[in-house]
PDB file of C-alpha atoms in Angstrom:
ATOM      1  CA  UNK R 248     126.354 109.386  86.143  1.00  0.00           C
ATOM      2  CA  UNK R 249     123.873 112.013  87.400  1.00  0.00           C
ATOM      3  CA  UNK R 250     124.788 115.773  86.988  1.00  0.00           C
ATOM      4  CA  UNK R 251     123.389 117.891  89.729  1.00  0.00           C
ATOM      5  CA  UNK R 252     123.172 121.704  89.757  1.00  0.00           C
ATOM      6  CA  UNK R 253     123.108 123.149  93.273  1.00  0.00           C
ATOM      7  CA  UNK R 254     121.776 126.703  93.723  1.00  0.00           C
ATOM      8  CA  UNK R 255     122.366 128.096  97.192  1.00  0.00           C
ATOM      9  CA  UNK R 256     123.594 131.653  98.406  1.00  0.00           C
ATOM     10  CA  UNK R 257     125.217 129.997 101.691  1.00  0.00           C
ATOM     11  CA  UNK R 258     128.652 128.974 100.971  1.00  0.00           C
ATOM     12  CA  UNK R 259     128.573 126.425 104.017  1.00  0.00           C
ATOM     13  CA  UNK R 260     125.349 124.812 102.518  1.00  0.00           C
ATOM     14  CA  UNK R 261     126.665 124.702  99.102  1.00  0.00           C
ATOM     15  CA  UNK R 262     129.901 122.964 100.548  1.00  0.00           C
ATOM     16  CA  UNK R 263     128.036 120.499 102.712  1.00  0.00           C
ATOM     17  CA  UNK R 264     125.451 119.614  99.836  1.00  0.00           C
ATOM     18  CA  UNK R 265     128.424 119.330  97.446  1.00  0.00           C
ATOM     19  CA  UNK R 266     130.533 116.899  99.953  1.00  0.00           C
ATOM     20  CA  UNK R 267     127.557 114.699 100.601  1.00  0.00           C
ATOM     21  CA  UNK R 268     126.623 114.269  96.836  1.00  0.00           C
ATOM     22  CA  UNK R 269     130.011 113.748  95.622  1.00  0.00           C
ATOM     23  CA  UNK R 270     131.196 111.261  98.372  1.00  0.00           C
ATOM     24  CA  UNK R 271     127.962 109.352  97.414  1.00  0.00           C
ATOM     25  CA  UNK R 272     129.095 109.243  93.707  1.00  0.00           C
ATOM     26  CA  UNK R 273     127.210 111.914  92.310  1.00  0.00           C
ATOM     27  CA  UNK R 274     128.639 114.429  89.801  1.00  0.00           C
ATOM     28  CA  UNK R 275     128.185 117.869  90.641  1.00  0.00           C
ATOM     29  CA  UNK R 276     127.167 119.782  87.245  1.00  0.00           C
ATOM     30  CA  UNK R 277     127.371 123.265  88.359  1.00  0.00           C
ATOM     31  CA  UNK R 278     127.137 125.609  91.510  1.00  0.00           C
ATOM     32  CA  UNK R 279     125.318 128.964  91.719  1.00  0.00           C
ATOM     33  CA  UNK R 280     124.567 131.513  94.318  1.00  0.00           C
ATOM     34  CA  UNK R 281     121.733 133.348  93.171  1.00  0.00           C
ATOM     35  CA  UNK R 282     118.499 132.663  90.947  1.00  0.00           C
ATOM     36  CA  UNK R 283     119.835 134.368  87.771  1.00  0.00           C
ATOM     37  CA  UNK R 284     123.147 132.418  87.283  1.00  0.00           C
ATOM     38  CA  UNK R 285     121.428 129.487  88.556  1.00  0.00           C
ATOM     39  CA  UNK R 286     118.844 129.749  85.594  1.00  0.00           C
ATOM     40  CA  UNK R 287     121.362 130.674  83.168  1.00  0.00           C
ATOM     41  CA  UNK R 288     123.529 127.390  84.327  1.00  0.00           C
ATOM     42  CA  UNK R 289     120.368 125.457  83.857  1.00  0.00           C
ATOM     43  CA  UNK R 290     120.292 126.288  80.463  1.00  0.00           C
ATOM     44  CA  UNK R 291     123.665 126.050  79.595  1.00  0.00           C
ATOM     45  CA  UNK R 292     124.333 122.576  81.488  1.00  0.00           C
ATOM     46  CA  UNK R 293     120.968 120.695  81.183  1.00  0.00           C
ATOM     47  CA  UNK R 294     121.408 119.139  84.582  1.00  0.00           C
ATOM     48  CA  UNK R 295     119.472 115.814  85.452  1.00  0.00           C
ATOM     49  CA  UNK R 296     118.589 117.612  88.849  1.00  0.00           C
ATOM     50  CA  UNK R 297     118.542 120.879  90.412  1.00  0.00           C
ATOM     51  CA  UNK R 298     118.642 121.436  94.120  1.00  0.00           C
ATOM     52  CA  UNK R 299     117.370 125.034  94.910  1.00  0.00           C
ATOM     53  CA  UNK R 300     117.643 126.853  98.053  1.00  0.00           C
ATOM     54  CA  UNK R 301     114.017 128.637  98.790  1.00  0.00           C
ATOM     55  CA  UNK R 302     115.453 131.865  99.787  1.00  0.00           C
ATOM     56  CA  UNK R 303     117.923 133.432  97.064  1.00  0.00           C
ATOM     57  CA  UNK R 304     118.845 137.145  96.342  1.00  0.00           C
ATOM     58  CA  UNK R 305     117.105 138.369  93.414  1.00  0.00           C
ATOM     59  CA  UNK R 306     114.808 135.606  92.065  1.00  0.00           C
ATOM     60  CA  UNK R 307     113.388 133.301  95.100  1.00  0.00           C
ATOM     61  CA  UNK R 308     113.478 129.668  94.763  1.00  0.00           C
ATOM     62  CA  UNK R 309     109.778 129.261  93.934  1.00  0.00           C
ATOM     63  CA  UNK R 310     110.176 131.726  91.068  1.00  0.00           C
ATOM     64  CA  UNK R 311     113.272 130.021  89.738  1.00  0.00           C
ATOM     65  CA  UNK R 312     111.485 126.529  89.893  1.00  0.00           C
ATOM     66  CA  UNK R 313     108.470 128.121  87.940  1.00  0.00           C
ATOM     67  CA  UNK R 314     110.826 129.489  85.198  1.00  0.00           C
ATOM     68  CA  UNK R 315     112.661 125.999  85.044  1.00  0.00           C
ATOM     69  CA  UNK R 316     109.133 124.260  84.715  1.00  0.00           C
ATOM     70  CA  UNK R 317     107.978 126.585  82.069  1.00  0.00           C
ATOM     71  CA  UNK R 318     111.118 126.053  79.902  1.00  0.00           C
ATOM     72  CA  UNK R 319     111.145 122.250  80.684  1.00  0.00           C
ATOM     73  CA  UNK R 320     108.037 120.778  82.471  1.00  0.00           C
ATOM     74  CA  UNK R 321     109.916 117.483  83.065  1.00  0.00           C
ATOM     75  CA  UNK R 322     112.621 119.206  85.015  1.00  0.00           C
ATOM     76  CA  UNK R 323     113.576 117.307  88.306  1.00  0.00           C
ATOM     77  CA  UNK R 324     113.952 119.721  91.091  1.00  0.00           C
ATOM     78  CA  UNK R 325     114.341 119.423  95.043  1.00  0.00           C
ATOM     79  CA  UNK R 326     113.570 122.763  97.084  1.00  0.00           C
ATOM     80  CA  UNK R 327     115.500 123.412 100.199  1.00  0.00           C
ATOM     81  CA  UNK R 328     115.223 125.868 103.248  1.00  0.00           C
ATOM     82  CA  UNK R 329     115.767 126.006 106.776  1.00  0.00           C
ATOM     83  CA  UNK R 330     112.176 126.531 107.285  1.00  0.00           C
ATOM     84  CA  UNK R 331     110.606 123.124 107.934  1.00  0.00           C
ATOM     85  CA  UNK R 332     107.006 124.241 108.710  1.00  0.00           C
ATOM     86  CA  UNK R 333     104.259 122.569 106.714  1.00  0.00           C
ATOM     87  CA  UNK R 334     102.933 125.579 104.889  1.00  0.00           C
ATOM     88  CA  UNK R 335     106.406 126.088 103.513  1.00  0.00           C
ATOM     89  CA  UNK R 336     106.666 122.615 102.521  1.00  0.00           C
ATOM     90  CA  UNK R 337     103.108 122.408 101.083  1.00  0.00           C
ATOM     91  CA  UNK R 338     103.976 125.753  98.940  1.00  0.00           C
ATOM     92  CA  UNK R 339     107.248 124.064  97.696  1.00  0.00           C
ATOM     93  CA  UNK R 340     105.170 120.996  96.534  1.00  0.00           C
ATOM     94  CA  UNK R 341     102.390 122.921  95.025  1.00  0.00           C
ATOM     95  CA  UNK R 342     104.915 124.731  93.024  1.00  0.00           C
ATOM     96  CA  UNK R 343     106.151 121.713  91.375  1.00  0.00           C
ATOM     97  CA  UNK R 344     109.125 120.523  93.280  1.00  0.00           C
ATOM     98  CA  UNK R 345     109.809 116.833  93.065  1.00  0.00           C
ATOM     99  CA  UNK R 346     111.090 116.816  96.636  1.00  0.00           C
ATOM    100  CA  UNK R 347     111.845 118.955  99.760  1.00  0.00           C
ATOM    101  CA  UNK R 348     115.004 119.030 102.184  1.00  0.00           C
ATOM    102  CA  UNK R 349     115.267 120.954 105.172  1.00  0.00           C
ATOM    103  CA  UNK R 350     118.552 122.346 105.946  1.00  0.00           C
ATOM    104  CA  UNK R 351     121.006 122.145 107.556  1.00  0.00           C
ATOM    105  CA  UNK R 352     121.571 118.974 105.132  1.00  0.00           C
ATOM    106  CA  UNK R 353     121.279 115.468 106.831  1.00  0.00           C
ATOM    107  CA  UNK R 354     123.393 113.323 104.630  1.00  0.00           C
ATOM    108  CA  UNK R 355     120.665 110.435 104.573  1.00  0.00           C
ATOM    109  CA  UNK R 356     117.764 112.666 104.017  1.00  0.00           C
ATOM    110  CA  UNK R 357     119.526 114.595 101.307  1.00  0.00           C
ATOM    111  CA  UNK R 358     120.572 111.385  99.691  1.00  0.00           C
ATOM    112  CA  UNK R 359     117.258 109.809 100.197  1.00  0.00           C
ATOM    113  CA  UNK R 360     115.606 112.647  98.259  1.00  0.00           C
ATOM    114  CA  UNK R 361     118.029 112.696  95.468  1.00  0.00           C
ATOM    115  CA  UNK R 362     117.898 108.610  95.027  1.00  0.00           C
ATOM    116  CA  UNK R 363     114.125 108.941  94.742  1.00  0.00           C
ATOM    117  CA  UNK R 364     114.489 111.106  91.826  1.00  0.00           C
ATOM    118  CA  UNK R 365     117.791 109.817  90.020  1.00  0.00           C
ATOM    119  CA  UNK R 366     118.237 106.473  91.633  1.00  0.00           C
ATOM    120  CA  UNK R 367     121.593 105.477  92.570  1.00  0.00           C
ATOM    121  CA  UNK R 368     124.802 107.003  91.019  1.00  0.00           C
ATOM    122  CA  UNK R 369     126.753 105.043  88.324  1.00  0.00           C
TER     123      UNK R 369
END
């Protein structure tokens, strides 16, 4: 079963993503609320997928993604933010994200992005 690390500083968004993914059968590998602790958990837990909020305290989502890519070029990462403008999406994809999801999380859109990368759970 897929292990997913979610990194987001907004409690409500963390809770929603966790509920959507858990109810769909995915295993949540870890939760972090800032880039530094997210990076630490990434190295400790080796998740199959990381979902990163673009705006985080300290290290932003793009910097975090790049650090993960430096350590593991095959890391699978979805960036998310409440900004759905094309320049933000383009930046995320140019930075190496495997996918992009706009918040608030729509269950079908989030699950579709995760399934494209991991396949169905189980």
